[in-house]
Backbone as JSON Lines, residues from 0, in Angstrom:
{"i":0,"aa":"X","n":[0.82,-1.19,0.0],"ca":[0.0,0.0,0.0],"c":[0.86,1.26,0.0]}
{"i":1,"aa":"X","n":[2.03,1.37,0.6],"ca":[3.08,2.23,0.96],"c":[3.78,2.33,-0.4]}
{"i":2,"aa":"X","n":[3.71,1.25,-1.14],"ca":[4.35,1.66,-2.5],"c":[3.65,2.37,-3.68]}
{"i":3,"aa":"X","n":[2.35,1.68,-3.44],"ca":[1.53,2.55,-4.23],"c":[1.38,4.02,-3.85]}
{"i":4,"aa":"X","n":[1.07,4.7,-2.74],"ca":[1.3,5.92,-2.73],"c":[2.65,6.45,-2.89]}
{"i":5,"aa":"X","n":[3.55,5.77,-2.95],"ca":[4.86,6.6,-3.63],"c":[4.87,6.76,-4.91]}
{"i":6,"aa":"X","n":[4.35,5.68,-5.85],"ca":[4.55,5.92,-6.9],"c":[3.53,6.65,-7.55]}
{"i":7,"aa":"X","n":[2.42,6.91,-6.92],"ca":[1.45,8.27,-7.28],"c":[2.01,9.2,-6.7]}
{"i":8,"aa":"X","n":[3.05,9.34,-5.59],"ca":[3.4,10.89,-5.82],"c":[4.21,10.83,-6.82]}
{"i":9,"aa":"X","n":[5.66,10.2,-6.76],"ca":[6.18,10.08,-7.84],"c":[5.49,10.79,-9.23]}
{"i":10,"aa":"X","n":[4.42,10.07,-9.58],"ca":[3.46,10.59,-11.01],"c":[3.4,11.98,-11.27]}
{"i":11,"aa":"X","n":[2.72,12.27,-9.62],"ca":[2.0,13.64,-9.88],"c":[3.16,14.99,-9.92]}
{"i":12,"aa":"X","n":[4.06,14.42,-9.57],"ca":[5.67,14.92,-9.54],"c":[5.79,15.13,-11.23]}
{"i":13,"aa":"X","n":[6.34,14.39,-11.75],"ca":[6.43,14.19,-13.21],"c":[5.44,15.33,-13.83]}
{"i":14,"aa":"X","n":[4.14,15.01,-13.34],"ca":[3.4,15.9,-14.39],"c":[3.01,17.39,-14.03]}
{"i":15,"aa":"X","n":[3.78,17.12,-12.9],"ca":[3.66,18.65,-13.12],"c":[4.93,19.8,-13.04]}
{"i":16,"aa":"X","n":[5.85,18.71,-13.68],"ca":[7.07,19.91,-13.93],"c":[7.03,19.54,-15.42]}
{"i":17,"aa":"X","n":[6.96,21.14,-15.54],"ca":[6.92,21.34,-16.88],"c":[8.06,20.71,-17.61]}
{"i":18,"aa":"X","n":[7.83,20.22,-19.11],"ca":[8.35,19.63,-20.1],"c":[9.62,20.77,-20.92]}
{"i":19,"aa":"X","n":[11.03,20.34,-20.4],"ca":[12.1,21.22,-21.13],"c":[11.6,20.75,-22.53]}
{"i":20,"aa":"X","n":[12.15,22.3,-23.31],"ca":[12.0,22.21,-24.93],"c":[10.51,22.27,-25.0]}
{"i":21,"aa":"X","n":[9.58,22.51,-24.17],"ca":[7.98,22.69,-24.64],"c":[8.38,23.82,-25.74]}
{"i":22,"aa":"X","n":[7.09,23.64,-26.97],"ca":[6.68,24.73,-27.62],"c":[6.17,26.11,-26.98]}
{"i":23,"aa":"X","n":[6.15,27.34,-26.85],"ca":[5.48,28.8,-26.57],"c":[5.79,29.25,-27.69]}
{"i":24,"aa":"X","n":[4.55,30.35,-27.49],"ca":[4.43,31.18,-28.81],"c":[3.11,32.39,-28.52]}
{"i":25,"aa":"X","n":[3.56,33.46,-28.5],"ca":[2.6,34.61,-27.96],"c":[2.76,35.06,-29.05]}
{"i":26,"aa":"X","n":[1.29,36.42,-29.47],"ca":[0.98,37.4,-30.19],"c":[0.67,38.76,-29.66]}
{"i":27,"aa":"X","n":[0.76,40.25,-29.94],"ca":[0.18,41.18,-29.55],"c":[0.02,41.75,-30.88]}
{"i":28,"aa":"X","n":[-1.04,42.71,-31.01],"ca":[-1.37,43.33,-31.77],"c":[-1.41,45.13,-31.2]}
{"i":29,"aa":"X","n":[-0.86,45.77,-32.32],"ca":[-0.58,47.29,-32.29],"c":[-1.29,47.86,-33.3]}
{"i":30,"aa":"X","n":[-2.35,48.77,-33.47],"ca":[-3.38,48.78,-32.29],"c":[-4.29,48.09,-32.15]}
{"i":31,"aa":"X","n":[-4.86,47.6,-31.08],"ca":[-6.34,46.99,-30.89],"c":[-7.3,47.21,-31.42]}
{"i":32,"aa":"X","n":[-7.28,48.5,-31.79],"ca":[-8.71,48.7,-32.41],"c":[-8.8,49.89,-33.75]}
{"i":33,"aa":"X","n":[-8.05,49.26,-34.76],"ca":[-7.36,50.26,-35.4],"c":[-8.92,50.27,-36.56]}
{"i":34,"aa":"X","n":[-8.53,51.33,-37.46],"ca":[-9.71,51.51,-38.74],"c":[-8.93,50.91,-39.82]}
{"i":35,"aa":"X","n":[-9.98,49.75,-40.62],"ca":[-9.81,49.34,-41.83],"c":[-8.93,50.32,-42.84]}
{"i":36,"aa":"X","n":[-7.82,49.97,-43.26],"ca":[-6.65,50.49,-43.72],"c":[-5.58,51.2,-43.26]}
{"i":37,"aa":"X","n":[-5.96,51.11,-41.62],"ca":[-4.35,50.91,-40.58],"c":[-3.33,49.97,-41.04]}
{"i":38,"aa":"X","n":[-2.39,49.91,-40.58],"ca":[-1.15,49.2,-40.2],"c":[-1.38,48.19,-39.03]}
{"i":39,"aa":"X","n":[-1.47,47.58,-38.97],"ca":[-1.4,46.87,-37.73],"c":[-0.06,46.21,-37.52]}
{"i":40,"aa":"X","n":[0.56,45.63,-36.51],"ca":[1.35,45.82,-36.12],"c":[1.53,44.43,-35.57]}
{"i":41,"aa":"X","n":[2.15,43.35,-35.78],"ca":[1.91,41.92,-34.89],"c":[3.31,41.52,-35.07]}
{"i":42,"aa":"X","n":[3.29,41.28,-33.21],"ca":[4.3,40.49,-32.65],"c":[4.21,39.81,-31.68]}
{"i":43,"aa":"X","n":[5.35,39.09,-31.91],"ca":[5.73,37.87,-30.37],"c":[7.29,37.46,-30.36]}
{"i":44,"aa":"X","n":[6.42,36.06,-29.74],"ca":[7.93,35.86,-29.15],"c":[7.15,34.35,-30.33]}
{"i":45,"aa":"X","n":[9.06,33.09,-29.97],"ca":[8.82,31.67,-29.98],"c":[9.86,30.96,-29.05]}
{"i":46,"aa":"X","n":[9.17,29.91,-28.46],"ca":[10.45,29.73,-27.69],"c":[10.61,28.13,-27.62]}
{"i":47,"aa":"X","n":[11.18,27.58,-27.21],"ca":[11.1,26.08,-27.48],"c":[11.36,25.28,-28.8]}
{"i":48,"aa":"X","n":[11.69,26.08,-29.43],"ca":[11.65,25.76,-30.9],"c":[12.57,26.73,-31.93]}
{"i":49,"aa":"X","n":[13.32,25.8,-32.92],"ca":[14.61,26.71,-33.67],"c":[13.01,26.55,-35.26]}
{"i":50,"aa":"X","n":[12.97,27.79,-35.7],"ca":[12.2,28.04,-36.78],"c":[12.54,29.41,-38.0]}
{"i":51,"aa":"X","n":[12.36,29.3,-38.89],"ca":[12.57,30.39,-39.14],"c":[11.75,31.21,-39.37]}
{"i":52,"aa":"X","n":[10.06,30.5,-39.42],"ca":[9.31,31.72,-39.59],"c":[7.65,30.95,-38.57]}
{"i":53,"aa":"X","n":[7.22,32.04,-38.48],"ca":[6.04,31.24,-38.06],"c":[4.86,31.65,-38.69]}
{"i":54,"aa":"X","n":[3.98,31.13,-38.88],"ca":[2.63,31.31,-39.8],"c":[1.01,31.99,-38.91]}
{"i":55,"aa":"X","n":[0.34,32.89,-39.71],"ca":[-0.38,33.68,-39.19],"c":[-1.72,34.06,-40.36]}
{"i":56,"aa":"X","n":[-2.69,34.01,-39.27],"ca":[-4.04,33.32,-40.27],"c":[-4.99,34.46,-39.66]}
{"i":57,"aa":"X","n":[-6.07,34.86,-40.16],"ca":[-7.04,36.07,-38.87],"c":[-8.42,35.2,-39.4]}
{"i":58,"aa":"X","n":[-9.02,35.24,-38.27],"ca":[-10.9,34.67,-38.6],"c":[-11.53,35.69,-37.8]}
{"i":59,"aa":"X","n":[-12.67,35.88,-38.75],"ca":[-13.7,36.94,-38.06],"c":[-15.0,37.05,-39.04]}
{"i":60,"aa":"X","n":[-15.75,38.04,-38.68],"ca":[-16.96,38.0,-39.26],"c":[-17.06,38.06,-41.22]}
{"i":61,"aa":"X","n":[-17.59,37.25,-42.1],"ca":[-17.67,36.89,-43.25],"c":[-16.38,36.32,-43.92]}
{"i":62,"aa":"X","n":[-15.29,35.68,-42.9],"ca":[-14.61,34.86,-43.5],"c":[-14.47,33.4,-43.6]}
{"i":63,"aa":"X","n":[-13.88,32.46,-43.8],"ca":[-14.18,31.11,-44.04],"c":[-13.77,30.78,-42.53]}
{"i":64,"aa":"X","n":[-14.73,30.05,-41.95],"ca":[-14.1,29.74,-40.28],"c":[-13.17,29.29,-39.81]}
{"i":65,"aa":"X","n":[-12.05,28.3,-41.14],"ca":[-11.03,27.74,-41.2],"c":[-9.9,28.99,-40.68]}
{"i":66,"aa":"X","n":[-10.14,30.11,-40.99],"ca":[-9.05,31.31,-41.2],"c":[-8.79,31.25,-42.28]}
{"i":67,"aa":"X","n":[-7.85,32.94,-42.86],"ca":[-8.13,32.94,-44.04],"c":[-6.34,33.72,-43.9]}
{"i":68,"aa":"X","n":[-5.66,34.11,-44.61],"ca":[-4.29,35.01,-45.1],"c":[-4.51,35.88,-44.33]}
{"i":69,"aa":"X","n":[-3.77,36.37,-44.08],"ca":[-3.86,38.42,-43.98],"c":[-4.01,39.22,-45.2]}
{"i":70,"aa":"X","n":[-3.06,38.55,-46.19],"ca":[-3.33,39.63,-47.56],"c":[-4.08,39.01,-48.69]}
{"i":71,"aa":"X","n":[-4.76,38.1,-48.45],"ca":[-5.83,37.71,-48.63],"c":[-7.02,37.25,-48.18]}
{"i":72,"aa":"X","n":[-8.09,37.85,-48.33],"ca":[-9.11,37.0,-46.93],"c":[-10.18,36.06,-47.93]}
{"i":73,"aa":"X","n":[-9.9,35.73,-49.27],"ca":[-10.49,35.05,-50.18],"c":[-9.77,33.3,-49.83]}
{"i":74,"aa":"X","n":[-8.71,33.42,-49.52],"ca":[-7.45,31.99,-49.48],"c":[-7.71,31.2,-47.83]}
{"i":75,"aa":"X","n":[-8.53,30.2,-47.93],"ca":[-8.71,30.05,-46.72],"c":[-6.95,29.3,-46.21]}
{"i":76,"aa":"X","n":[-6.97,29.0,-44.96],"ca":[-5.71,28.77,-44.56],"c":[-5.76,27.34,-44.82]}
{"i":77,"aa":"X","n":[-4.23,26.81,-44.39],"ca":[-4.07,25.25,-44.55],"c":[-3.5,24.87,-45.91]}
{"i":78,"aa":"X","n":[-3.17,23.81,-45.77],"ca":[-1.96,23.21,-47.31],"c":[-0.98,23.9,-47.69]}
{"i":79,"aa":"X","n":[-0.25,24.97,-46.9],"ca":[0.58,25.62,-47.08],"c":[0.6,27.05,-46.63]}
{"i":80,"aa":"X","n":[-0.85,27.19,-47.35],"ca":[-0.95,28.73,-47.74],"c":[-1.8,29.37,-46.1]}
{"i":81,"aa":"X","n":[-0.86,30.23,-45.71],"ca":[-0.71,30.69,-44.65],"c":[0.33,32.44,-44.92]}
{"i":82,"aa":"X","n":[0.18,33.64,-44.03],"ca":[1.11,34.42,-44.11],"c":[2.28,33.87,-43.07]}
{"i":83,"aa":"X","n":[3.24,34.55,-44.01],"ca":[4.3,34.31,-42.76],"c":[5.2,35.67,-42.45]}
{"i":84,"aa":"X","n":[5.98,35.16,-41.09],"ca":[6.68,36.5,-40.55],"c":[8.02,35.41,-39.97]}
{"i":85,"aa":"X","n":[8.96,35.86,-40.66],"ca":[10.24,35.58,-40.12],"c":[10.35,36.0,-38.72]}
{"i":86,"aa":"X","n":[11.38,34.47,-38.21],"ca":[11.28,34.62,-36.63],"c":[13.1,34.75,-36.61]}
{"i":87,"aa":"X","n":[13.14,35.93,-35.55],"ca":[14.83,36.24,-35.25],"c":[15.52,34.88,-34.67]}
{"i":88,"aa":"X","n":[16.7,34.24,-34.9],"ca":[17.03,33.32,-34.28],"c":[17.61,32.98,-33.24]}
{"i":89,"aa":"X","n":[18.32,34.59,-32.56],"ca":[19.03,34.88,-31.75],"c":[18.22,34.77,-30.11]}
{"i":90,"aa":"X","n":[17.19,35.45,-31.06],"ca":[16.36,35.91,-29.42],"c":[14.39,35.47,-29.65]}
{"i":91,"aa":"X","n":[13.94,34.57,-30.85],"ca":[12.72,34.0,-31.11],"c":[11.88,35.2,-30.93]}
{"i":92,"aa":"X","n":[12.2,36.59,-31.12],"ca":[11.12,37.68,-31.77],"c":[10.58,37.51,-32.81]}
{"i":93,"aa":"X","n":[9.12,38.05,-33.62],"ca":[9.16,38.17,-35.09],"c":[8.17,38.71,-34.8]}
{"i":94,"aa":"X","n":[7.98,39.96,-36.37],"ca":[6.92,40.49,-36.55],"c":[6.45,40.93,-37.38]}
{"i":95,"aa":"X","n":[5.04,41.28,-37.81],"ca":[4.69,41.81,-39.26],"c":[3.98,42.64,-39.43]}
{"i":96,"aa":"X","n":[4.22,43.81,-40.01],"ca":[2.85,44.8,-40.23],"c":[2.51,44.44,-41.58]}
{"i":97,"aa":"X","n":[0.66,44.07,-40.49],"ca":[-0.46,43.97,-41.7],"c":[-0.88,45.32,-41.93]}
{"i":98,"aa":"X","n":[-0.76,45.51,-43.09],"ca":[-1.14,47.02,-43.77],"c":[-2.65,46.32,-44.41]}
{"i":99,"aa":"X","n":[-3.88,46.93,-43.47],"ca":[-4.73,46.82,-44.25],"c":[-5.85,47.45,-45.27]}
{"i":100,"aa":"X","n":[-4.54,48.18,-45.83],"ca":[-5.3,48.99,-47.27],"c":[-5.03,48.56,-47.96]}
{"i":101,"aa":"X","n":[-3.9,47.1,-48.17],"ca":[-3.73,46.63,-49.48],"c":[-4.15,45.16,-49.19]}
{"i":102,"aa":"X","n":[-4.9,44.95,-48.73],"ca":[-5.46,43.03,-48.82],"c":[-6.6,43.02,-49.6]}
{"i":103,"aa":"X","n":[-6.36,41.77,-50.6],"ca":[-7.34,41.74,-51.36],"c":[-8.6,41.06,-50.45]}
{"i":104,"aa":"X","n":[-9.93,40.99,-50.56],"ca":[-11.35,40.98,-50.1],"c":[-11.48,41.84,-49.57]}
{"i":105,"aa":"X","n":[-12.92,41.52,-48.7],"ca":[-13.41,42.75,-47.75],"c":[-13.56,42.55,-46.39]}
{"i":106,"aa":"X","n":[-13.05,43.47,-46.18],"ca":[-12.54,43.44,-44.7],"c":[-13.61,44.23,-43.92]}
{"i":107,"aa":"X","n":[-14.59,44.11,-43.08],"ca":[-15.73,44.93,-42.19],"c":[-15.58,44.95,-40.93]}
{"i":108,"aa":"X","n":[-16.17,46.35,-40.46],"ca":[-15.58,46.1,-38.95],"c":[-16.61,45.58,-38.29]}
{"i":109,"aa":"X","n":[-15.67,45.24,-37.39],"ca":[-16.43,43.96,-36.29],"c":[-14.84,43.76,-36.13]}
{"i":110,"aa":"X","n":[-14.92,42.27,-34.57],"ca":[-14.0,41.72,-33.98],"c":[-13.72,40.55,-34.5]}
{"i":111,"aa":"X","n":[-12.43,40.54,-34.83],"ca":[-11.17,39.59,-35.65],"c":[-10.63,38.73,-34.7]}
{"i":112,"aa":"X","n":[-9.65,37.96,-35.21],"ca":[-8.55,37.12,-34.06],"c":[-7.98,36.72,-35.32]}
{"i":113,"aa":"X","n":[-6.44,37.59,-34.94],"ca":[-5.39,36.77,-35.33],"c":[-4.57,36.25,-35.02]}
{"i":114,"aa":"X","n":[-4.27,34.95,-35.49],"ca":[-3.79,33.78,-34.65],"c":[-1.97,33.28,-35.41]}
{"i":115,"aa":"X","n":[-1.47,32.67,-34.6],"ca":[0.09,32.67,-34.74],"c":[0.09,31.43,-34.47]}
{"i":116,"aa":"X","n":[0.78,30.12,-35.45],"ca":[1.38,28.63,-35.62],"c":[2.57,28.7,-35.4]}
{"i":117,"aa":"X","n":[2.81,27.7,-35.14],"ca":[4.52,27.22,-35.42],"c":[4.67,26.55,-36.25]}
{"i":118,"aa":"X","n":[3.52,25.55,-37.26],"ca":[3.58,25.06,-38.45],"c":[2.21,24.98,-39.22]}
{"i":119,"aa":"X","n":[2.57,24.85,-40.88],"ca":[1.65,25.46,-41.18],"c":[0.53,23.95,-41.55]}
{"i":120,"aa":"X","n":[-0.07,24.27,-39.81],"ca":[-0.74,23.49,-40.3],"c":[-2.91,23.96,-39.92]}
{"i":121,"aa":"X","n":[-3.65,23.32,-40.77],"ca":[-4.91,23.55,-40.24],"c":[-5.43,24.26,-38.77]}
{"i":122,"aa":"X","n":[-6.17,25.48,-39.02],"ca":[-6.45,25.45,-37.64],"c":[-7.25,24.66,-36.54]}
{"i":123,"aa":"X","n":[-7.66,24.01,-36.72],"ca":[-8.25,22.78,-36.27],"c":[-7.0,21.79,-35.9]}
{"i":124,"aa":"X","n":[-5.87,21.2,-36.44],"ca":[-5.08,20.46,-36.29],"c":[-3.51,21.05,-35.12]}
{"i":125,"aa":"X","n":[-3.36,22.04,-35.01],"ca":[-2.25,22.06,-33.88],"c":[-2.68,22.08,-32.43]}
{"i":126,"aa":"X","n":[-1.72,22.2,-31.74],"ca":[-1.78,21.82,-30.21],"c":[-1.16,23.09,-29.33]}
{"i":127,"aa":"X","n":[-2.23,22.39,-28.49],"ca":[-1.8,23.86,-27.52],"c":[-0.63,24.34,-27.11]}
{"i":128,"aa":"X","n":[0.11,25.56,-27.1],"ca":[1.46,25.94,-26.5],"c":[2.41,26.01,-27.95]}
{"i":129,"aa":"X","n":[1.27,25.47,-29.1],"ca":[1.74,25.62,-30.8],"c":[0.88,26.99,-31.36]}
{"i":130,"aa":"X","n":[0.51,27.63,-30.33],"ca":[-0.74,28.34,-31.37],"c":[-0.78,29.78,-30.06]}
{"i":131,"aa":"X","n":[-1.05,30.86,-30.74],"ca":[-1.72,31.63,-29.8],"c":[-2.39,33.06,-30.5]}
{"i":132,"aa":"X","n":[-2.99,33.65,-29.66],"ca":[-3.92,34.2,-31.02],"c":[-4.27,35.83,-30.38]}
{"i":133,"aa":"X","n":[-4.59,36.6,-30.96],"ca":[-4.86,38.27,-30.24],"c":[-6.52,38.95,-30.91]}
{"i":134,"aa":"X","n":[-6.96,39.39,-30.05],"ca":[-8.36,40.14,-30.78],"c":[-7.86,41.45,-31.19]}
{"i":135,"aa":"X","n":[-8.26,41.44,-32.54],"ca":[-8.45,42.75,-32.94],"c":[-10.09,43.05,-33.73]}
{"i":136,"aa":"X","n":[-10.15,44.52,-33.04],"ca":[-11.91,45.13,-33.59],"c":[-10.97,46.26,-34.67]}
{"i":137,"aa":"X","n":[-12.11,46.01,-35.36],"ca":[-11.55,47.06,-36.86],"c":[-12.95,47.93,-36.8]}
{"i":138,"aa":"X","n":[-12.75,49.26,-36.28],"ca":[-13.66,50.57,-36.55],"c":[-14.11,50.67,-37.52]}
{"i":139,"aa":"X","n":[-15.49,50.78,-37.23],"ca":[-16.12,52.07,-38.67],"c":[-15.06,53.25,-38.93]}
{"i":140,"aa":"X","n":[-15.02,53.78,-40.4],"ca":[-14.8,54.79,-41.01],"c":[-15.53,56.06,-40.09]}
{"i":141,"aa":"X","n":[-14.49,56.83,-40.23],"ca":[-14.91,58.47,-39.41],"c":[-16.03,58.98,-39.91]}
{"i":142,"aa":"X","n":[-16.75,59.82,-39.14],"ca":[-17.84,60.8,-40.4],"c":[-17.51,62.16,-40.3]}
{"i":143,"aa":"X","n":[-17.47,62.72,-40.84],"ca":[-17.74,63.98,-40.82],"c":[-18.86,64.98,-40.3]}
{"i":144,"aa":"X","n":[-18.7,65.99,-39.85],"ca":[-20.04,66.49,-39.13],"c":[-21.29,66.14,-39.64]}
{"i":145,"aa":"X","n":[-21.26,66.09,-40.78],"ca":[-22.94,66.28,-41.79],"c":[-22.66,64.65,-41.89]}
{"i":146,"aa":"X","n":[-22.09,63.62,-41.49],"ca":[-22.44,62.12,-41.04],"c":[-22.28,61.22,-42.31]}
{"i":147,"aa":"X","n":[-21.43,61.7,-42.97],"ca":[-21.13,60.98,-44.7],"c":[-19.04,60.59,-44.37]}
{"i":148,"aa":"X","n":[-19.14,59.26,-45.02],"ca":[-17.71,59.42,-44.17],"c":[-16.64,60.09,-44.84]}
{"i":149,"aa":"X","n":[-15.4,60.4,-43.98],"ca":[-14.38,61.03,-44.52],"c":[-13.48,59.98,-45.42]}
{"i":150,"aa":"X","n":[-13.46,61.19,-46.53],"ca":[-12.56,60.7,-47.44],"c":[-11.49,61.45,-47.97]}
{"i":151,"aa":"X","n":[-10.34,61.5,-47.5],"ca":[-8.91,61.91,-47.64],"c":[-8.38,62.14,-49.35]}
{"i":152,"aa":"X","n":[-9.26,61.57,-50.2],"ca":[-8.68,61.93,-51.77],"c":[-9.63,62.71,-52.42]}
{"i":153,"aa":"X","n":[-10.93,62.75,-51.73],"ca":[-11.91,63.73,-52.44],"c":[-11.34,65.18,-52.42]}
{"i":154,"aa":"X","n":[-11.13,66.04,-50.89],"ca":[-10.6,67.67,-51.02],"c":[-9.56,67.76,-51.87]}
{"i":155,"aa":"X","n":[-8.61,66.48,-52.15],"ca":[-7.47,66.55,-52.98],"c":[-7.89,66.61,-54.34]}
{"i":156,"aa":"X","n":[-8.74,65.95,-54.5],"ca":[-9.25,65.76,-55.92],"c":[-10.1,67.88,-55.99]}
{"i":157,"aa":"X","n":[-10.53,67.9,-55.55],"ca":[-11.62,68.91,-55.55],"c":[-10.27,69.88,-55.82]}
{"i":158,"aa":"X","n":[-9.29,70.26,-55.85],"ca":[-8.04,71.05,-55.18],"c":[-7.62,71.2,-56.55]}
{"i":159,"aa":"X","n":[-7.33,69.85,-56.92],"ca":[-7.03,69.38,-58.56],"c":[-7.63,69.73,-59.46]}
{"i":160,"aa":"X","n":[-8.8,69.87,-59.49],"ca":[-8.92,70.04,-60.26],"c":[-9.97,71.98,-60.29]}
{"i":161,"aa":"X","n":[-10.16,72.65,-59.27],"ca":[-9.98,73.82,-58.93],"c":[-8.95,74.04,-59.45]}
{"i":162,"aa":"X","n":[-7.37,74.03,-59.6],"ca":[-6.46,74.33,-59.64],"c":[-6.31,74.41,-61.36]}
C-alpha cells in the first residue's frame, strides 16, 4: 500500500514539472482597435523551438471559419498557404505589419482574431502551446459632421482640379 502511494506521488511529480523544450508562442497586436486600412502591427515571441518563420491566419466576421491570409481574406488557410513573418534566431522575436489597405477581399468592422502557428498546419489540427492568437476590432470609417464618411482623396481631388 506504501508503495503505491509513492509511486502516485512520484506521477504527480512528473506531471507537473513542466516539459524542457515545450513549444510557446505569444501574439500582440498594435493597435487593438485600429480603422480598416491601418497598419497593424503583430508580434511575439517563440520559444522552445529553432524556426525560421512562423505562420499567421485572422478569422472573423464573413470569413471562411477555417481562417483565411492576412493579404488575402479570399485563401482560406491550410496546405501551405498561410502568411508568414520571419522569426529572429538569436532571441525567437518576429513580426509583421499587416497594412490593411492593401489586402485583397473585404474586410468589415467587427471583432477579428489573429492567430500565430509554429507550423503550417490547419487550424483545427495544432496543439496547444503551438498556437496563440490576439483580438483585434476594426472601426467604422470616421464621419464627418454632416455624417457621410471622410474621405482623404476627395478635397485633394476637388483642389485638382480647382487648380
Amino acid at each position: 500500500m506504501q508503495m503505491a502511494w509513492l509511486l502516485y506521488l512520484v506521477a504527480i511529480l512528473f506531471l507537473t514539472i513542466p516539459v524542457a523544450g515545450a513549444v510557446g508562442l505569444t501574439i500582440d497586436a498594435t493597435p487593438r482597435e485600429p480603422q480598416i486600412g491601418d497598419t497593424v502591427l503583430l508580434s511575439g515571441t517563440v520559444s522552445g523551438l529553432k524556426t525560421i518563420a512562423v505562420y499567421l491566419f485572422v478569422t472573423g466576421p464573413g470569413l471562411d471559419p477555417r481562417g483565411v491570409t492576412l493579404d488575402n481574406l479570399n485563401i482560406p488557410t491550410g496546405r501551405g498557404l498561410f502568411t508568414t513573418a520571419p522569426v529572429n534566431m538569436e532571441n525567437g522575436n518576429w513580426s509583421y505589419a499587416w497594412d490593411t489597405s492593401v489586402i485583397l477581399g473585404t474586410l468589415m468592422p467587427g471583432n477579428y482574431t489573429v492567430h500565430v502557428v509554429s507550423s503550417p498546419v490547419e487550424r483545427l489540427r495544432f496543439s496547444e502551446g503551438e498556437s496563440a492568437s490576439v483580438p483585434v476590432t476594426f472601426l467604422p470609417e470616421p464621419l464627418d459632421p454632416a455624417g457621410a464618411p471622410l474621405d482623404p482623396v476627395l478635397p485633394l481631388a476637388a483642389c485638382g482640379i480647382a487648380g
